[in-house]
């Protein structure tokens, strides 16, 4: 028991006084990743009444299609669901026609490739995981469908207590934004393996196999939005949040109505109890 307390107390004190993972590593302690705390972004969908910005989601889709789809699949997202972003059926048919998917078997019992239709999902750019890893320095790029929910980073004490009441669910988008804008030269004394790239926001270590995937003016925006890495990172992170939770707005609206109903119901029950027992002697 004494040994258990001796190991828990330092961790609790570290969390309470806010010592960063980077400081702990510099002091010779066990490194924790990500090294830096995530950057906080003011998302439109944050909070109990937050909603998606469709213009931002469309920009994020454009970034995925032009810069990310060459390596990352979205095998849980169908082309037809993009109608929620404000696209017409003809626009989505044109987008789907840019992809080919495997189908079959045909009459000869063989699989074949065909042009994608609205009911298809974004296909993987690689035939299998091994091929994806071989083409990307030994690390297979993850599927993007649920990435914004899968990459959850704890904010620590005391933030996680408040997060319970505020409905905080922006950790994934914050992580994606921080990672895309966090590439930098390794600090003195830090060795990065050949072919890896230093990023203190990476959740699994100080460096990752993926090079910085996007640069300024790489993707052209038609609405006048700044074409910078910072803006690109925000837009694609928001789009990936929508991909992971497309019905978030409906969920929040339903939750709000349930809370209102419970408040009214509790008030009526209190008034009923008060009326029933008003004439009773206590």
XYZ file of N, CA and C in Angstrom:
846
model
N 0.828 -1.203 0.000
C 0.000 0.000 0.000
C 0.867 1.260 0.000
N 1.939 1.242 0.794
C 2.826 2.408 0.838
C 3.456 2.659 -0.530
N 3.862 1.565 -1.207
C 4.465 1.722 -2.526
C 3.447 2.268 -3.521
N 2.196 1.824 -3.406
C 1.151 2.308 -4.309
C 0.914 3.792 -4.110
N 0.816 4.216 -2.848
C 0.627 5.641 -2.560
C 1.821 6.464 -3.025
N 3.007 5.906 -2.850
C 4.211 6.640 -3.254
C 4.261 6.868 -4.758
N 3.629 5.961 -5.522
C 3.630 6.132 -6.979
C 2.496 7.015 -7.461
N 1.365 7.034 -6.726
C 0.198 7.805 -7.146
C 0.323 9.270 -6.778
N 0.813 9.558 -5.578
C 0.870 10.940 -5.091
C 1.661 11.856 -6.009
N 2.870 11.474 -6.463
C 3.595 12.377 -7.378
C 2.828 12.658 -8.657
N 2.140 11.657 -9.186
C 1.355 11.883 -10.402
C 0.220 12.852 -10.157
N -0.444 12.718 -9.010
C -1.543 13.619 -8.682
C -1.053 15.043 -8.494
N 0.088 15.193 -7.808
C 0.626 16.528 -7.594
C 1.052 17.152 -8.914
N 1.620 16.334 -9.811
C 2.022 16.847 -11.127
C 0.827 17.378 -11.885
N -0.283 16.627 -11.861
C -1.487 17.065 -12.566
C -2.077 18.317 -11.948
N -2.071 18.417 -10.623
C -2.697 19.541 -9.947
C -1.927 20.838 -10.136
N -0.597 20.751 -10.168
C 0.176 21.992 -10.301
C 0.481 22.301 -11.755
N 0.070 21.377 -12.670
C 0.159 21.688 -14.106
C 1.537 21.550 -14.717
N 2.348 20.599 -14.251
C 3.646 20.370 -14.869
C 3.419 19.715 -16.227
N 4.004 20.255 -17.264
C 3.771 19.751 -18.611
C 4.547 18.465 -18.847
N 4.104 17.619 -19.798
C 4.850 16.422 -20.146
C 6.262 16.729 -20.607
N 6.441 17.851 -21.328
C 7.770 18.209 -21.798
C 8.708 18.487 -20.627
N 8.209 19.189 -19.608
C 9.032 19.487 -18.434
C 9.391 18.212 -17.697
N 8.440 17.303 -17.614
C 8.722 16.033 -16.936
C 9.816 15.261 -17.652
N 9.784 15.275 -18.990
C 10.797 14.557 -19.760
C 12.166 15.192 -19.579
N 12.220 16.536 -19.551
C 13.486 17.233 -19.389
C 14.103 16.959 -18.030
N 13.251 16.691 -17.032
C 13.754 16.437 -15.691
C 14.143 14.972 -15.490
N 14.104 14.177 -16.561
C 14.528 12.794 -16.462
C 13.419 11.825 -16.164
N 12.162 12.298 -16.115
C 11.045 11.418 -15.834
C 10.612 10.662 -17.075
N 9.598 9.831 -16.907
C 9.058 9.075 -18.032
C 8.338 10.016 -18.983
N 8.699 10.014 -20.274
C 8.038 10.935 -21.213
C 6.601 10.510 -21.469
N 5.726 11.481 -21.598
C 4.323 11.232 -21.906
C 3.986 11.971 -23.192
N 3.190 11.335 -24.007
C 2.849 11.913 -25.311
C 1.347 12.156 -25.395
N 0.982 13.258 -26.066
C 1.841 14.236 -26.733
C 2.685 15.041 -25.757
N 3.836 15.503 -26.228
C 4.748 16.255 -25.372
C 4.135 17.598 -24.991
N 3.569 18.297 -25.959
C 2.938 19.593 -25.702
C 1.436 19.427 -25.530
N 0.856 20.284 -24.724
C -0.589 20.300 -24.598
C -1.219 20.737 -25.917
N -2.375 20.199 -26.233
C -3.034 20.525 -27.491
C -3.401 22.002 -27.556
N -3.377 22.545 -28.770
C -3.837 23.907 -28.992
C -5.366 23.918 -28.958
N -5.915 24.920 -28.296
C -7.364 25.035 -28.186
C -7.891 25.941 -29.292
N -8.885 25.453 -30.033
C -9.485 26.201 -31.128
C -10.937 26.504 -30.781
N -11.401 27.678 -31.157
C -12.789 28.074 -30.907
C -13.661 27.522 -32.037
N -14.119 26.291 -31.888
C -14.902 25.619 -32.922
C -16.359 26.073 -32.897
N -16.974 26.126 -34.059
C -18.386 26.522 -34.140
C -19.292 25.468 -33.523
N -18.845 24.217 -33.500
C -19.674 23.127 -32.983
C -19.426 22.834 -31.502
N -18.641 23.663 -30.847
C -18.346 23.460 -29.435
C -19.547 23.847 -28.569
N -19.627 23.234 -27.396
C -20.669 23.592 -26.445
C -21.998 22.905 -26.726
N -22.937 23.021 -25.798
C -24.229 22.335 -25.938
C -25.098 22.858 -27.073
N -24.815 24.061 -27.577
C -25.631 24.640 -28.651
C -24.830 24.848 -29.938
N -23.642 24.236 -30.026
C -22.790 24.420 -31.190
C -23.355 23.758 -32.438
N -23.046 24.328 -33.595
C -23.491 23.795 -34.876
C -22.316 23.802 -35.859
N -22.423 22.978 -36.869
C -21.387 22.921 -37.893
C -21.498 24.119 -38.834
N -20.343 24.602 -39.271
C -20.259 25.647 -40.285
C -20.123 24.944 -41.637
N -21.205 24.946 -42.435
C -21.196 24.190 -43.689
C -20.133 24.694 -44.655
N -19.876 25.996 -44.653
C -18.815 26.520 -45.504
C -17.470 25.933 -45.118
N -17.209 25.826 -43.828
C -15.956 25.241 -43.362
C -15.888 23.758 -43.698
N -17.011 23.059 -43.569
C -17.030 21.634 -43.886
C -16.747 21.402 -45.368
N -17.276 22.260 -46.219
C -17.011 22.127 -47.656
C -15.536 22.363 -47.966
N -14.944 23.337 -47.287
C -13.508 23.574 -47.483
C -12.704 22.377 -46.984
N -13.128 21.807 -45.858
C -12.434 20.646 -45.317
C -12.515 19.447 -46.243
N -13.669 19.246 -46.863
C -13.808 18.174 -47.845
C -12.867 18.402 -49.021
N -12.761 19.635 -49.466
C -11.869 19.962 -50.589
C -10.418 19.613 -50.242
N -10.017 19.894 -49.015
C -8.657 19.565 -48.591
C -8.457 18.058 -48.570
N -9.456 17.343 -48.034
C -9.331 15.887 -47.995
C -9.196 15.314 -49.406
N -10.063 15.754 -50.302
C -10.068 15.217 -51.665
C -8.753 15.523 -52.378
N -8.244 16.746 -52.241
C -7.076 17.164 -53.010
C -5.742 16.829 -52.342
N -5.726 16.664 -51.023
C -4.440 16.487 -50.342
C -4.337 15.226 -49.493
N -5.454 14.703 -49.028
C -5.393 13.595 -48.068
C -5.834 12.255 -48.638
N -6.733 12.275 -49.626
C -7.323 11.022 -50.110
C -6.314 10.139 -50.830
N -5.161 10.677 -51.196
C -4.141 9.862 -51.849
C -3.527 8.850 -50.887
N -3.665 9.087 -49.584
C -3.100 8.178 -48.581
C -4.150 7.636 -47.614
N -5.157 8.439 -47.305
C -6.126 8.083 -46.269
C -7.494 7.764 -46.860
N -8.074 6.665 -46.402
C -9.413 6.290 -46.827
C -10.442 6.882 -45.866
N -11.713 6.799 -46.285
C -12.850 7.129 -45.411
C -13.933 6.095 -45.720
N -13.661 4.862 -45.332
C -14.506 3.759 -45.774
C -15.848 3.660 -45.063
N -16.133 4.574 -44.132
C -17.442 4.592 -43.479
C -18.294 5.772 -43.926
N -17.780 6.584 -44.829
C -18.483 7.781 -45.296
C -18.932 7.570 -46.736
N -20.248 7.561 -46.954
C -20.795 7.404 -48.300
C -20.891 8.762 -48.992
N -20.763 8.762 -50.292
C -20.837 10.016 -51.052
C -22.193 10.704 -50.851
N -23.261 9.933 -50.724
C -24.587 10.530 -50.613
C -24.778 11.307 -49.311
N -24.002 10.956 -48.257
C -24.144 11.667 -46.992
C -23.609 13.094 -47.074
N -22.807 13.383 -48.098
C -22.252 14.724 -48.251
C -23.323 15.738 -48.646
N -24.516 15.268 -48.929
C -25.617 16.178 -49.214
C -25.909 17.079 -48.023
N -25.603 16.580 -46.810
C -25.803 17.376 -45.599
C -24.884 18.587 -45.549
N -23.847 18.604 -46.381
C -22.914 19.729 -46.411
C -23.384 20.835 -47.351
N -24.512 20.606 -48.026
C -25.058 21.629 -48.913
C -24.828 21.375 -50.385
N -24.381 20.163 -50.754
C -24.139 19.850 -52.152
C -25.403 19.291 -52.800
N -25.528 19.507 -54.101
C -26.647 18.954 -54.856
C -26.315 17.520 -55.275
N -27.319 16.800 -55.725
C -27.112 15.424 -56.162
C -26.175 15.368 -57.360
N -26.315 16.304 -58.289
C -25.442 16.317 -59.466
C -23.989 16.572 -59.081
N -23.763 17.471 -58.111
C -22.401 17.753 -57.664
C -21.764 16.507 -57.032
N -22.553 15.780 -56.266
C -22.026 14.581 -55.618
C -21.777 13.465 -56.623
N -22.616 13.376 -57.644
C -22.373 12.384 -58.692
C -21.063 12.681 -59.416
N -20.798 13.963 -59.651
C -19.546 14.353 -60.296
C -18.348 13.998 -59.421
N -18.486 14.232 -58.114
C -17.406 13.889 -57.186
C -17.178 12.384 -57.162
N -18.242 11.608 -57.045
C -18.113 10.152 -56.974
C -17.492 9.584 -58.242
N -17.768 10.225 -59.372
C -17.244 9.729 -60.651
C -15.724 9.806 -60.738
N -15.092 10.533 -59.826
C -13.632 10.632 -59.808
C -12.978 9.414 -59.160
N -13.779 8.521 -58.597
C -13.250 7.364 -57.879
C -13.703 6.070 -58.547
N -12.908 5.041 -58.350
C -13.268 3.706 -58.790
C -13.321 2.776 -57.589
N -14.300 1.887 -57.576
C -14.454 0.939 -56.476
C -14.507 -0.474 -57.034
N -14.138 -1.420 -56.211
C -14.172 -2.825 -56.623
C -15.576 -3.373 -56.444
N -16.041 -4.148 -57.404
C -17.372 -4.728 -57.359
C -17.295 -6.159 -57.886
N -18.410 -6.860 -57.770
C -18.448 -8.211 -58.292
C -18.796 -9.223 -57.225
N -18.679 -10.496 -57.538
C -18.127 -11.017 -58.802
C -19.101 -10.882 -59.971
N -18.547 -10.876 -61.179
C -19.366 -10.818 -62.383
C -19.778 -12.229 -62.804
N -20.297 -12.336 -64.029
C -20.754 -13.642 -64.494
C -19.659 -14.672 -64.582
N -18.412 -14.227 -64.691
C -17.274 -15.146 -64.759
C -16.673 -15.437 -63.393
N -17.321 -14.879 -62.342
C -16.812 -15.103 -60.983
C -15.625 -14.256 -60.624
N -15.383 -13.165 -61.359
C -14.222 -12.311 -61.108
C -14.660 -10.944 -60.600
N -13.824 -10.367 -59.751
C -14.062 -9.009 -59.279
C -13.627 -8.021 -60.353
N -14.236 -6.870 -60.365
C -13.910 -5.874 -61.379
C -14.038 -4.472 -60.783
N -13.466 -3.494 -61.450
C -13.513 -2.096 -61.016
C -14.571 -1.350 -61.823
N -15.272 -0.445 -61.134
C -16.276 0.389 -61.787
C -16.251 1.786 -61.185
N -16.889 2.724 -61.877
C -16.977 4.091 -61.371
C -17.892 4.142 -60.158
N -17.492 4.884 -59.139
C -18.280 4.966 -57.905
C -19.596 5.701 -58.145
N -20.605 5.326 -57.366
C -21.914 5.991 -57.390
C -22.195 6.523 -55.990
N -23.327 7.200 -55.835
C -23.616 7.884 -54.577
C -23.690 6.939 -53.381
N -24.101 5.716 -53.595
C -24.219 4.777 -52.478
C -22.884 4.193 -52.041
N -21.837 4.420 -52.811
C -20.511 3.908 -52.448
C -19.855 4.791 -51.400
N -18.842 4.225 -50.752
C -18.052 4.951 -49.767
C -16.720 5.375 -50.382
N -16.072 6.354 -49.753
C -14.743 6.752 -50.214
C -13.818 5.531 -50.169
N -13.233 5.159 -51.287
C -12.403 3.947 -51.313
C -11.009 4.191 -50.758
N -10.368 3.106 -50.391
C -8.982 3.187 -49.940
C -8.064 3.333 -51.142
N -7.031 4.149 -51.053
C -6.090 4.288 -52.173
C -5.151 3.096 -52.302
N -5.189 2.158 -51.344
C -4.312 0.989 -51.373
C -5.147 -0.286 -51.307
N -4.669 -1.367 -51.910
C -5.444 -2.613 -51.916
C -5.519 -3.299 -50.559
N -4.539 -3.060 -49.701
C -4.529 -3.690 -48.380
C -3.607 -2.902 -47.449
N -3.618 -3.279 -46.166
C -2.836 -2.567 -45.158
C -1.342 -2.687 -45.415
N -0.906 -3.869 -45.861
C 0.526 -4.081 -46.112
C 1.022 -3.161 -47.221
N 0.217 -3.009 -48.265
C 0.611 -2.124 -49.360
C 0.651 -0.671 -48.899
N -0.289 -0.298 -48.026
C -0.307 1.060 -47.500
C 0.932 1.337 -46.663
N 1.320 0.376 -45.827
C 2.513 0.551 -44.994
C 3.779 0.604 -45.845
N 3.859 -0.231 -46.858
C 5.037 -0.261 -47.725
C 5.240 1.068 -48.438
N 4.137 1.715 -48.814
C 4.227 2.975 -49.555
C 4.419 4.183 -48.651
N 4.349 3.986 -47.338
C 4.412 5.116 -46.412
C 5.410 4.878 -45.279
N 6.593 4.471 -45.645
C 7.697 4.367 -44.688
C 7.393 3.403 -43.543
N 6.628 2.357 -43.842
C 6.355 1.320 -42.853
C 5.163 1.576 -41.963
N 4.486 2.732 -42.094
C 3.328 3.055 -41.253
C 2.101 3.246 -42.136
N 1.116 2.369 -41.981
C -0.095 2.465 -42.782
C -0.920 3.665 -42.337
N -1.295 4.559 -43.241
C -2.100 5.731 -42.870
C -3.457 5.292 -42.317
N -3.915 5.877 -41.222
C -5.197 5.472 -40.636
C -6.380 5.938 -41.475
N -7.476 5.206 -41.358
C -8.711 5.624 -42.007
C -9.226 6.875 -41.312
N -9.802 7.794 -42.086
C -10.227 9.084 -41.549
C -11.672 9.102 -41.032
N -12.422 8.025 -41.220
C -13.853 8.060 -40.918
C -14.141 8.464 -39.475
N -13.438 7.880 -38.527
C -13.703 8.123 -37.108
C -12.502 8.724 -36.395
N -11.570 9.281 -37.153
C -10.322 9.755 -36.564
C -10.555 10.840 -35.516
N -11.498 11.744 -35.762
C -11.725 12.857 -34.840
C -12.290 12.397 -33.502
N -12.866 11.212 -33.450
C -13.356 10.662 -32.180
C -12.338 9.701 -31.575
N -11.544 9.060 -32.424
C -10.579 8.073 -31.936
C -9.366 8.729 -31.283
N -8.970 9.907 -31.755
C -7.787 10.584 -31.212
C -8.200 11.514 -30.086
N -8.527 10.925 -28.950
C -8.957 11.711 -27.785
C -7.793 11.826 -26.812
N -7.458 13.050 -26.438
C -6.359 13.305 -25.512
C -6.928 13.908 -24.235
N -6.669 13.277 -23.110
C -7.150 13.776 -21.821
C -6.544 15.143 -21.518
N -7.361 16.039 -20.995
C -6.858 17.377 -20.661
C -6.322 17.443 -19.240
N -6.540 16.392 -18.453
C -5.993 16.363 -17.104
C -6.834 17.125 -16.100
N -6.356 17.116 -14.858
C -7.046 17.797 -13.754
C -6.703 19.287 -13.770
N -7.654 20.186 -13.535
C -9.063 19.926 -13.218
C -9.986 20.024 -14.432
N -9.420 20.202 -15.663
C -10.263 20.442 -16.824
C -11.263 19.325 -17.077
N -10.835 18.064 -16.858
C -11.726 16.961 -17.209
C -12.992 16.965 -16.346
N -12.933 17.581 -15.172
C -14.127 17.664 -14.327
C -15.142 18.618 -14.956
N -14.662 19.773 -15.415
C -15.563 20.729 -16.065
C -16.068 20.201 -17.409
N -15.246 19.391 -18.076
C -15.640 18.857 -19.378
C -16.889 18.003 -19.290
N -17.110 17.369 -18.141
C -18.295 16.535 -17.957
C -19.556 17.371 -18.067
N -19.505 18.598 -17.552
C -20.696 19.444 -17.510
C -20.830 20.329 -18.757
N -19.747 20.592 -19.432
C -19.809 21.460 -20.613
C -19.981 20.671 -21.915
N -19.940 19.339 -21.824
C -20.082 18.533 -23.024
C -18.892 18.645 -23.948
N -17.701 18.777 -23.394
C -16.494 18.937 -24.205
C -16.256 17.698 -25.069
N -16.196 17.895 -26.372
C -15.895 16.788 -27.294
C -15.004 17.257 -28.439
N -14.211 18.303 -28.176
C -13.365 18.868 -29.221
C -11.924 18.387 -29.160
N -11.641 17.376 -28.341
C -10.262 16.912 -28.214
C -9.723 16.399 -29.545
N -10.532 15.628 -30.275
C -10.087 15.098 -31.556
C -9.745 16.176 -32.565
N -10.663 17.129 -32.827
C -10.326 18.227 -33.737
C -9.131 19.055 -33.269
N -9.041 19.303 -31.954
C -7.885 20.036 -31.435
C -6.587 19.278 -31.702
N -6.660 17.943 -31.580
C -5.473 17.131 -31.826
C -5.059 17.194 -33.297
N -6.039 17.051 -34.189
C -5.732 17.093 -35.624
C -5.151 18.450 -35.999
N -5.762 19.523 -35.497
C -5.254 20.869 -35.789
C -3.833 21.046 -35.242
N -3.618 20.617 -34.006
C -2.299 20.770 -33.386
C -1.238 19.985 -34.143
N -1.581 18.771 -34.560
C -0.619 17.939 -35.278
C -0.247 18.566 -36.618
N -1.250 19.039 -37.374
C -0.980 19.588 -38.704
C -0.194 20.892 -38.646
N -0.327 21.628 -37.556
C 0.386 22.900 -37.424
C 1.596 22.798 -36.499
N 1.928 21.573 -36.045
C 2.967 21.416 -35.031
C 4.300 20.892 -35.508
N 4.459 20.682 -36.811
C 5.745 20.188 -37.321
C 6.829 21.239 -37.085
N 7.973 20.797 -36.599
C 9.077 21.707 -36.314
C 10.388 20.939 -36.254
N 11.468 21.683 -36.208
C 12.774 21.057 -36.059
C 12.915 20.502 -34.640
N 13.517 19.332 -34.483
C 13.665 18.768 -33.135
C 14.583 19.626 -32.277
N 14.275 19.769 -30.995
C 15.144 20.559 -30.110
C 16.500 19.885 -29.926
N 17.423 20.643 -29.424
C 18.781 20.132 -29.232
C 18.760 18.934 -28.285
N 19.449 17.894 -28.685
C 19.532 16.700 -27.851
C 18.494 15.646 -28.164
N 17.531 15.971 -29.018
C 16.493 15.010 -29.390
C 16.834 14.395 -30.734
N 16.974 13.089 -30.762
C 17.303 12.380 -31.988
C 16.038 11.826 -32.621
N 15.874 12.094 -33.892
C 14.716 11.623 -34.638
C 15.177 10.569 -35.633
N 14.534 9.404 -35.676
C 14.946 8.354 -36.617
C 14.879 8.831 -38.054
N 15.700 8.233 -38.894
C 15.711 8.600 -40.303
C 14.356 8.314 -40.933
N 13.852 9.270 -41.676
C 12.554 9.114 -42.308
C 11.391 9.546 -41.444
N 11.654 9.916 -40.187
C 10.604 10.381 -39.273
C 10.652 11.897 -39.172
N 9.610 12.483 -38.620
C 9.472 13.935 -38.549
C 9.013 14.328 -37.152
N 9.748 15.262 -36.545
C 9.469 15.661 -35.168
C 8.174 16.459 -35.078
N 7.322 16.069 -34.112
C 6.080 16.780 -33.858
C 5.679 16.543 -32.407
N 5.789 17.560 -31.549
C 5.510 17.374 -30.120
C 4.035 17.165 -29.803
N 3.178 17.215 -30.809
C 1.746 16.994 -30.581
C 1.312 15.589 -30.981
N 2.245 14.769 -31.485
C 1.907 13.408 -31.896
C 1.613 12.573 -30.664
N 0.548 11.805 -30.721
C 0.054 11.114 -29.536
C 0.847 9.855 -29.187
N 1.658 9.355 -30.133
C 2.341 8.084 -29.916
C 3.846 8.209 -29.772
N 4.401 9.402 -29.800
C 5.844 9.562 -29.683
C 6.277 10.944 -30.122
N 7.573 11.222 -30.088
C 8.051 12.561 -30.477
C 8.118 12.775 -31.977
N 8.023 11.707 -32.772
C 8.145 11.837 -34.226
C 7.218 10.839 -34.898
N 6.843 11.128 -36.122
C 5.973 10.242 -36.878
C 6.460 10.115 -38.312
N 5.990 9.079 -38.993
C 6.468 8.799 -40.340
C 5.926 9.787 -41.364
N 4.740 10.342 -41.123
C 4.133 11.250 -42.095
C 4.819 12.611 -42.088
N 5.266 13.034 -43.246
C 5.818 14.382 -43.372
C 4.679 15.394 -43.317
N 5.012 16.671 -43.147
C 3.966 17.685 -43.125
C 3.163 17.588 -44.421
N 1.868 17.289 -44.322
C 1.106 16.942 -45.526
C 0.598 18.115 -46.336
N 0.668 19.306 -45.801
C 0.065 20.436 -46.503
C 0.874 21.700 -46.239
N 0.864 22.601 -47.203
C 1.602 23.850 -47.097
C 0.739 25.009 -47.565
N 1.195 26.207 -47.301
C 0.440 27.395 -47.695
C 0.168 27.401 -49.198
N -1.028 27.838 -49.557
C -1.461 27.998 -50.951
C -1.483 26.684 -51.736
N -1.538 25.581 -51.037
C -1.583 24.283 -51.728
C -2.976 23.986 -52.276
N -4.000 24.404 -51.544
C -5.384 24.192 -51.967
C -6.026 25.551 -52.214
N -6.702 25.685 -53.332
C -7.325 26.952 -53.706
C -8.747 27.029 -53.163
N -9.045 28.087 -52.441
C -10.392 28.338 -51.937
C -11.107 29.313 -52.869
N -12.391 29.062 -53.081
C -13.167 29.921 -53.970
C -13.915 31.025 -53.229
N -13.922 30.974 -51.897
C -14.711 31.941 -51.126
C -13.866 33.036 -50.488
N -12.578 33.104 -50.827
C -11.718 34.157 -50.293
C -11.104 33.849 -48.948
N -11.336 32.667 -48.407
C -10.755 32.285 -47.122
C -9.236 32.188 -47.257
N -8.473 32.627 -46.251
C -7.001 32.558 -46.331
C -6.510 31.151 -46.628
N -5.580 31.034 -47.550
C -5.042 29.738 -47.955
C -3.737 29.480 -47.216
N -3.873 29.230 -45.921
C -2.724 29.008 -45.050
C -2.839 27.654 -44.374
N -1.713 27.151 -43.876
C -1.710 25.873 -43.168
C -2.634 25.941 -41.959
N -2.608 27.069 -41.257
C -3.454 27.225 -40.078
C -4.932 27.072 -40.438
N -5.361 27.716 -41.517
C -6.754 27.632 -41.933
C -7.084 26.249 -42.485
N -6.170 25.683 -43.264
C -6.374 24.334 -43.786
C -6.581 23.338 -42.641
N -5.760 23.454 -41.608
C -5.836 22.531 -40.482
C -7.176 22.651 -39.765
N -7.665 23.868 -39.584
C -8.966 24.057 -38.937
C -10.087 23.459 -39.780
N -10.029 23.693 -41.081
C -11.119 23.246 -41.953
C -11.176 21.729 -42.060
N -10.042 21.082 -42.257
C -10.066 19.631 -42.398
C -10.379 18.966 -41.059
N -9.961 19.563 -39.944
C -10.287 19.009 -38.630
C -11.792 19.089 -38.381
N -12.413 20.199 -38.771
C -13.865 20.336 -38.626
C -14.587 19.318 -39.502
N -14.102 19.121 -40.726
C -14.729 18.143 -41.622
C -14.617 16.733 -41.051
N -13.477 16.389 -40.475
C -13.306 15.061 -39.905
C -14.168 14.880 -38.666
N -14.435 15.969 -37.946
C -15.368 15.878 -36.820
C -16.765 15.566 -37.323
N -17.169 16.213 -38.420
C -18.477 15.920 -39.003
C -18.533 14.470 -39.491
N -17.466 14.000 -40.129
C -17.440 12.624 -40.625
C -17.612 11.625 -39.486
N -17.006 11.914 -38.336
C -17.087 11.014 -37.190
C -18.422 11.119 -36.468
N -19.048 12.287 -36.503
C -20.317 12.490 -35.803
C -21.230 13.397 -36.634
N -21.775 12.881 -37.740
C -22.592 13.718 -38.625
C -23.921 14.147 -38.021
N -24.395 13.435 -36.994
C -25.687 13.757 -36.395
C -25.540 14.490 -35.058
N -24.413 15.152 -34.860
C -24.158 15.825 -33.591
C -25.176 16.921 -33.311
N -25.545 17.696 -34.327
C -26.506 18.782 -34.112
C -27.846 18.232 -33.653
N -28.328 17.156 -34.282
C -29.586 16.546 -33.875
C -29.495 15.998 -32.454
N -28.329 15.410 -32.118
C -28.143 14.883 -30.765
C -28.226 15.980 -29.725
N -27.600 17.113 -30.008
C -27.634 18.215 -29.054
C -29.039 18.783 -28.912
N -29.759 18.906 -30.028
C -31.126 19.416 -29.975
C -32.031 18.483 -29.181
N -31.859 17.170 -29.392
C -32.646 16.195 -28.645
C -32.312 16.252 -27.166
N -31.031 16.345 -26.847
C -30.634 16.432 -25.442
C -31.198 17.666 -24.760
N -31.216 18.800 -25.472
C -31.764 20.025 -24.892
C -33.256 19.870 -24.613
N -33.991 19.265 -25.550
C -35.421 19.055 -25.348
C -35.681 18.103 -24.191
N -34.844 17.089 -24.036
C -35.003 16.150 -22.925
C -34.794 16.860 -21.595
N -33.797 17.734 -21.533
C -33.535 18.472 -20.290
C -34.718 19.384 -19.952
N -35.261 20.059 -20.964
C -36.435 20.912 -20.740
C -37.612 20.089 -20.236
N -37.828 18.930 -20.866
C -38.931 18.064 -20.443
C -38.752 17.610 -19.001
N -37.536 17.183 -18.646
C -37.294 16.715 -17.290
C -37.480 17.837 -16.278
N -37.067 19.067 -16.648
C -37.247 20.202 -15.739
C -38.730 20.492 -15.506
N -39.522 20.475 -16.588
C -40.957 20.713 -16.457
C -41.625 19.588 -15.676
N -41.229 18.350 -15.985
C -41.801 17.197 -15.301
C -41.493 17.245 -13.802
N -40.243 17.588 -13.453
C -39.869 17.680 -12.041
C -40.660 18.771 -11.343
N -40.892 19.897 -12.020
C -41.683 20.986 -11.432
C -43.122 20.562 -11.197
N -43.711 19.867 -12.162
C -45.091 19.403 -12.012
C -45.222 18.388 -10.881
N -44.246 17.510 -10.770
C -44.284 16.524 -9.685
C -44.162 17.204 -8.332
N -43.322 18.238 -8.255
C -43.190 18.967 -6.993
C -44.494 19.671 -6.622
N -45.127 20.322 -7.604
C -46.386 21.017 -7.345
C -47.501 20.036 -6.986
N -47.480 18.862 -7.646
C -48.485 17.834 -7.330
C -48.323 17.340 -5.901
N -47.086 17.056 -5.521
C -46.821 16.602 -4.156
C -47.252 17.661 -3.144
N -46.932 18.909 -3.454
C -47.279 19.984 -2.547
C -48.781 20.114 -2.400
N -49.526 19.942 -3.510
C -50.988 20.045 -3.476
C -51.600 18.872 -2.731
N -51.079 17.675 -2.951
C -51.650 16.483 -2.311
C -51.475 16.503 -0.797
N -50.319 16.958 -0.368
C -50.026 16.940 1.071
C -50.308 18.279 1.740
N -50.942 19.223 1.052
C -51.211 20.539 1.652
C -52.144 20.436 2.858
N -53.125 19.529 2.774
C -54.117 19.399 3.857
C -53.760 18.358 4.887
N -52.628 17.719 4.696
C -52.204 16.687 5.641
C -51.451 17.313 6.797
N -51.677 16.768 7.969
C -50.940 17.243 9.145
C -49.577 16.585 9.168
N -48.538 17.367 9.487
C -47.180 16.839 9.516
C -46.734 16.684 10.964
